Short mmCIF file of C-alpha atoms (C1' of nucleotides) in Angstrom, two decimals:
data_model
loop_
_atom_site.label_atom_id
_atom_site.label_comp_id
_atom_site.label_asym_id
_atom_site.label_seq_id
_atom_site.Cartn_x
_atom_site.Cartn_y
_atom_site.Cartn_z
CA VAL A 21 22.54 -13.29 18.85
CA PRO A 22 22.58 -13.10 15.03
CA SER A 23 18.83 -12.49 15.08
CA TRP A 24 19.16 -9.58 17.47
CA ASN A 25 22.03 -8.23 15.41
CA ALA A 26 20.00 -8.44 12.24
CA MET A 27 17.20 -6.52 13.91
CA ILE A 28 19.59 -3.81 15.06
CA SER A 29 20.83 -3.36 11.49
CA THR A 30 17.30 -3.25 10.19
CA TYR A 31 16.32 -0.52 12.65
CA PHE A 32 19.27 1.55 11.50
CA GLN A 33 18.38 0.98 7.87
CA VAL A 34 14.97 2.50 8.44
CA GLY A 35 16.40 5.30 10.56
CA GLN A 36 15.12 4.08 13.94
CA VAL A 37 18.25 4.86 15.90
CA GLU A 38 16.65 4.78 19.32
CA GLU A 39 14.97 1.46 18.69
CA ALA A 40 18.28 0.01 17.58
CA PHE A 41 19.97 1.14 20.74
CA LYS A 42 17.14 -0.19 22.84
CA LEU A 43 17.60 -3.64 21.35
CA PHE A 44 21.34 -3.49 21.89
CA ASP A 45 20.69 -2.52 25.47
CA GLU A 46 18.18 -5.26 26.09
CA MET A 47 19.69 -8.20 24.28
CA PRO A 48 20.77 -11.03 26.59
CA GLN A 49 24.23 -11.43 25.05
CA ARG A 50 26.28 -9.46 22.58
CA ASN A 51 29.11 -10.43 20.31
CA VAL A 52 31.56 -8.33 18.33
CA VAL A 53 29.08 -8.11 15.46
CA SER A 54 26.50 -6.54 17.78
CA TRP A 55 28.99 -3.85 18.75
CA ASN A 56 30.04 -3.30 15.16
CA ALA A 57 26.46 -2.98 14.01
CA MET A 58 25.80 -0.32 16.65
CA ILE A 59 28.97 1.63 15.92
CA SER A 60 28.39 1.55 12.20
CA GLY A 61 24.76 2.57 12.56
CA PHE A 62 25.53 5.39 14.95
CA ALA A 63 28.28 6.72 12.70
CA GLU A 64 26.13 6.53 9.61
CA HIS A 65 23.42 8.58 11.26
CA GLY A 66 25.82 11.21 12.51
CA TYR A 67 26.02 10.04 16.13
CA LEU A 68 29.78 10.10 16.10
CA LEU A 69 30.34 10.57 19.80
CA GLU A 70 28.19 7.56 20.55
CA ALA A 71 30.03 5.56 17.91
CA PHE A 72 33.46 6.43 19.26
CA SER A 73 32.33 5.80 22.81
CA LEU A 74 31.13 2.29 21.99
CA PHE A 75 34.35 1.65 20.09
CA GLN A 76 36.30 2.51 23.25
CA GLN A 77 34.08 0.38 25.43
CA MET A 78 33.81 -2.74 23.31
CA PRO A 79 35.47 -5.81 24.83
CA GLU A 80 37.09 -7.03 21.62
CA ARG A 81 37.63 -5.51 18.19
CA ASN A 82 38.05 -7.14 14.83
CA LYS A 83 39.03 -5.78 11.41
CA VAL A 84 35.46 -4.68 10.78
CA SER A 85 35.44 -2.54 13.93
CA TRP A 86 38.51 -0.66 12.76
CA ASN A 87 37.18 -0.33 9.24
CA ILE A 88 34.01 1.23 10.57
CA ILE A 89 35.97 3.91 12.43
CA ILE A 90 38.11 4.61 9.37
CA LYS A 91 34.93 4.91 7.36
CA ALA A 92 33.49 7.32 9.91
CA TYR A 93 36.44 9.65 9.41
CA ALA A 94 36.36 9.09 5.68
CA GLY A 95 32.74 10.19 5.65
CA LEU A 96 33.83 13.49 7.16
CA ASN A 97 36.69 13.76 4.66
CA LYS A 98 39.11 13.58 7.57
CA LEU A 99 41.92 11.89 5.74
CA ASN A 100 44.62 12.38 8.34
CA GLU A 101 42.47 10.95 11.10
CA ALA A 102 41.53 7.99 8.92
CA VAL A 103 45.19 7.29 8.27
CA GLN A 104 45.94 7.57 11.98
CA ILE A 105 43.34 4.93 12.76
CA PHE A 106 44.78 2.79 9.98
CA GLU A 107 48.20 3.00 11.61
CA GLN A 108 46.81 2.42 15.06
CA MET A 109 45.05 -0.75 14.02
CA GLN A 110 48.31 -2.15 12.74
CA GLN A 111 50.07 -1.22 15.96
CA GLU A 112 47.46 -3.30 17.71
CA ASN A 113 48.25 -6.18 15.38
CA VAL A 114 45.07 -6.02 13.37
CA GLY A 115 45.97 -6.25 9.71
CA PRO A 116 44.09 -4.37 7.02
CA ASN A 117 41.91 -6.10 4.49
CA ALA A 118 40.65 -5.08 1.06
CA ILE A 119 37.83 -3.03 2.57
CA THR A 120 40.28 -1.05 4.66
CA PHE A 121 42.16 0.00 1.56
CA ILE A 122 39.03 0.73 -0.44
CA THR A 123 37.80 3.02 2.31
CA LEU A 124 41.12 4.85 2.44
CA LEU A 125 41.28 5.21 -1.33
CA ASP A 126 37.79 6.60 -1.34
CA VAL A 127 38.67 9.41 1.05
CA CYS A 128 41.88 10.12 -0.88
CA GLY A 129 39.85 10.50 -4.05
CA ASN A 130 37.18 12.64 -2.46
CA THR A 131 39.78 15.01 -1.09
CA ALA A 132 41.97 14.88 -4.22
CA ALA A 133 44.87 13.81 -2.02
CA LEU A 134 47.16 12.36 -4.64
CA SER A 135 50.22 11.89 -2.46
CA SER A 136 48.21 10.02 0.16
CA GLY A 137 46.62 7.94 -2.55
CA ILE A 138 50.02 6.97 -3.86
CA TRP A 139 51.03 6.09 -0.32
CA VAL A 140 48.01 3.83 0.09
CA HIS A 141 48.79 2.26 -3.27
CA ARG A 142 52.26 1.45 -2.02
CA CYS A 143 50.88 0.01 1.23
CA ILE A 144 48.66 -2.27 -0.81
CA LEU A 145 51.58 -3.57 -2.83
CA ASP A 146 53.77 -3.91 0.26
CA CYS A 147 51.06 -5.83 2.04
CA GLY A 148 51.60 -8.67 -0.36
CA PHE A 149 48.12 -10.05 -0.39
CA GLU A 150 46.54 -10.57 -3.74
CA VAL A 151 44.68 -7.51 -4.84
CA ASP A 152 41.14 -8.14 -5.99
CA VAL A 153 39.23 -6.32 -8.69
CA HIS A 154 37.41 -4.15 -6.14
CA VAL A 155 40.68 -2.71 -4.92
CA TRP A 156 42.00 -2.21 -8.42
CA THR A 157 38.84 -0.39 -9.38
CA ALA A 158 39.04 1.80 -6.31
CA LEU A 159 42.61 2.65 -7.30
CA ILE A 160 41.55 3.74 -10.78
CA SER A 161 38.83 5.87 -9.32
CA MET A 162 41.21 7.45 -6.82
CA TYR A 163 43.79 8.36 -9.48
CA ALA A 164 41.15 9.81 -11.77
CA LYS A 165 39.66 11.91 -8.99
CA CYS A 166 43.11 13.11 -8.01
CA GLY A 167 43.77 14.45 -11.48
CA CYS A 168 46.02 11.62 -12.60
CA LEU A 169 44.28 10.04 -15.55
CA ASP A 170 47.57 8.58 -16.73
CA ASN A 171 48.01 6.57 -13.55
CA ALA A 172 44.38 5.52 -13.71
CA HIS A 173 45.03 4.19 -17.18
CA LEU A 174 48.20 2.42 -16.11
CA VAL A 175 46.32 0.59 -13.39
CA PHE A 176 43.45 -0.18 -15.72
CA ASP A 177 45.75 -1.70 -18.33
CA LYS A 178 47.34 -3.99 -15.77
CA ILE A 179 44.11 -5.49 -14.50
CA LEU A 180 43.43 -8.94 -15.87
CA CYS A 181 39.98 -9.46 -14.44
CA LYS A 182 38.18 -6.31 -15.59
CA ASN A 183 34.45 -6.34 -14.97
CA VAL A 184 31.69 -3.91 -15.82
CA ALA A 185 32.50 -1.70 -12.81
CA THR A 186 36.17 -1.50 -13.77
CA TRP A 187 35.27 -0.42 -17.28
CA THR A 188 32.68 2.03 -16.07
CA THR A 189 35.20 3.69 -13.79
CA MET A 190 37.53 4.23 -16.71
CA ILE A 191 34.74 5.42 -19.00
CA SER A 192 33.57 7.88 -16.40
CA SER A 193 37.11 9.12 -15.87
CA CYS A 194 37.56 9.79 -19.58
CA ALA A 195 34.26 11.67 -19.71
CA GLN A 196 35.26 13.82 -16.77
CA TYR A 197 38.49 14.73 -18.51
CA SER A 198 36.39 15.87 -21.51
CA LEU A 199 37.41 12.83 -23.52
CA GLY A 200 33.89 12.04 -24.60
CA GLU A 201 34.79 10.22 -27.81
CA LYS A 202 37.33 8.12 -26.00
CA ALA A 203 34.72 7.24 -23.38
CA LEU A 204 32.33 6.06 -26.07
CA GLN A 205 35.06 4.03 -27.70
CA MET A 206 35.79 2.33 -24.40
CA PHE A 207 32.13 1.45 -24.00
CA LYS A 208 32.30 -0.26 -27.37
CA ASP A 209 35.53 -2.00 -26.44
CA MET A 210 33.94 -3.29 -23.28
CA HIS A 211 31.09 -4.71 -25.27
CA LEU A 212 33.50 -6.35 -27.73
CA LYS A 213 35.20 -8.05 -24.82
CA GLY A 214 31.89 -9.65 -24.00
CA ILE A 215 31.18 -7.65 -20.87
CA MET A 216 27.54 -6.63 -20.71
CA PRO A 217 26.68 -3.09 -19.70
CA ASP A 218 24.39 -2.51 -16.76
CA LYS A 219 22.30 0.45 -15.61
CA VAL A 220 25.22 2.28 -14.07
CA SER A 221 27.34 1.97 -17.19
CA PHE A 222 24.49 3.40 -19.25
CA VAL A 223 24.23 6.40 -16.95
CA THR A 224 27.95 6.92 -17.39
CA LEU A 225 27.71 6.48 -21.13
CA LEU A 226 24.87 8.98 -21.46
CA SER A 227 26.81 11.54 -19.47
CA ALA A 228 29.80 10.93 -21.73
CA CYS A 229 27.56 11.68 -24.70
CA SER A 230 26.64 14.90 -23.00
CA TYR A 231 30.30 15.85 -22.51
CA ALA A 232 30.89 15.12 -26.20
CA SER A 233 27.65 16.82 -27.31
CA LEU A 234 26.56 13.68 -29.15
CA VAL A 235 22.78 13.91 -29.14
CA ASP A 236 21.93 11.17 -31.63
CA GLU A 237 24.34 8.72 -30.07
CA GLY A 238 23.00 9.44 -26.62
CA PHE A 239 19.38 8.87 -27.53
CA ASN A 240 20.25 5.82 -29.59
CA TYR A 241 22.08 4.32 -26.65
CA TYR A 242 19.13 5.13 -24.47
CA LEU A 243 16.82 3.25 -26.86
CA THR A 244 19.23 0.34 -26.93
CA MET A 245 19.16 0.24 -23.18
CA SER A 246 15.38 0.26 -22.96
CA GLU A 247 14.62 -2.00 -25.88
CA ALA A 248 17.55 -4.34 -26.38
CA TYR A 249 18.46 -4.70 -22.72
CA ASN A 250 15.04 -4.08 -21.24
CA PHE A 251 16.48 -1.97 -18.45
CA ALA A 252 14.02 0.26 -16.65
CA SER A 253 15.06 3.89 -16.57
CA VAL A 254 16.24 5.44 -13.36
CA PRO A 255 16.23 9.20 -12.67
CA GLU A 256 19.91 9.43 -13.56
CA HIS A 257 19.21 8.31 -17.11
CA TYR A 258 16.72 11.10 -17.62
CA THR A 259 18.98 13.65 -15.98
CA SER A 260 21.78 12.70 -18.34
CA LEU A 261 19.55 12.97 -21.40
CA ILE A 262 18.12 16.31 -20.32
CA ASP A 263 21.63 17.52 -19.59
CA LEU A 264 22.66 16.39 -23.06
CA LEU A 265 19.87 18.39 -24.67
CA GLY A 266 20.83 21.40 -22.60
CA HIS A 267 24.50 21.14 -23.53
CA VAL A 268 23.77 21.39 -27.23
CA GLY A 269 21.27 24.19 -26.71
CA TRP A 270 18.04 22.31 -27.40
CA LEU A 271 16.30 23.93 -24.51
CA ASP A 272 12.73 23.47 -25.71
CA GLU A 273 13.31 19.77 -26.14
CA ALA A 274 14.94 19.60 -22.75
CA GLU A 275 11.96 21.29 -21.13
CA LYS A 276 9.54 19.01 -22.97
CA MET A 277 11.42 16.03 -21.74
CA ILE A 278 11.21 17.17 -18.15
CA LEU A 279 7.45 17.46 -18.53
CA HIS A 280 7.09 14.06 -20.17
CA ILE A 281 9.26 11.75 -18.16
CA PRO A 282 7.28 9.22 -16.19
CA LEU A 283 8.80 10.39 -12.92
CA GLN A 284 8.23 13.29 -10.62
CA PRO A 285 10.90 15.82 -11.64
CA ASN A 286 13.00 16.83 -8.68
"C1'" C B 8 20.25 -12.91 3.85
"C1'" C B 9 24.20 -10.80 11.89
"C1'" C B 10 28.57 -5.89 11.12
"C1'" C B 11 32.59 -2.52 7.32
"C1'" U B 12 33.12 -3.77 0.80
"C1'" A B 13 34.79 -0.87 -5.98
"C1'" G B 14 32.02 2.05 -10.86
"C1'" U B 15 26.98 6.23 -12.22
"C1'" A B 16 23.54 11.98 -13.36
"C1'" G B 17 22.41 17.18 -12.29
"C1'" A B 18 24.77 21.40 -8.90
#
RNA sequence: CCCCUAGUAGA
């Protein structure tokens, strides 16, 4: 059964929805993972009716099944529906896990629903299980997206196990609140704490330089990334640099850069 | 490495 399940997921990953369903239909036995894989794949490709229908039909559901449905609503920015499913799962004695909360926080952030985000935060604390760094980071992100940088900072300060993603969330939040210098300072602080930047944190850093109109710093950081860290550039790096040139009015340089990057400009 | 998992550009 795991082999069939893996094939179903693979078909969805390459967009072959019909092939996936054919396998599900033909496989000799199915387990809850088979059903979950189908529901998740259907939902991800926009086949929501099919997803919901399978969810109704499936013989047994686990936490993942419920999380997939919450995610389906979250993907549509349907916060109220997502919360309803969250409450329904608990009525059916299926407890949430970290992923449940992360999914809910994500939709709160995307819809700037601060009061709901605070409510989810409280649920997390009430739940009593130990909160991992993924959930903490999702909380920071939610507060920042909801316009509450102060709360984001409060959460950030309390986290003991900050990793590069946690720092990047905070750096990005500062940049989005036009605190470019502060964002750069945090990048340095992160480095001082011995946490190594990765590609995503460099994208964030370069965009912070753009917000702060710091051309030299931005290009120096870009060189550091390429030469000291040996990271290959992704399109986002170039976009950030071009954006930086544009922000300070160096339009000729920006245009030149578009013509010279080793990627097809989109 | 059978299903749902946090941070990133431009608009």
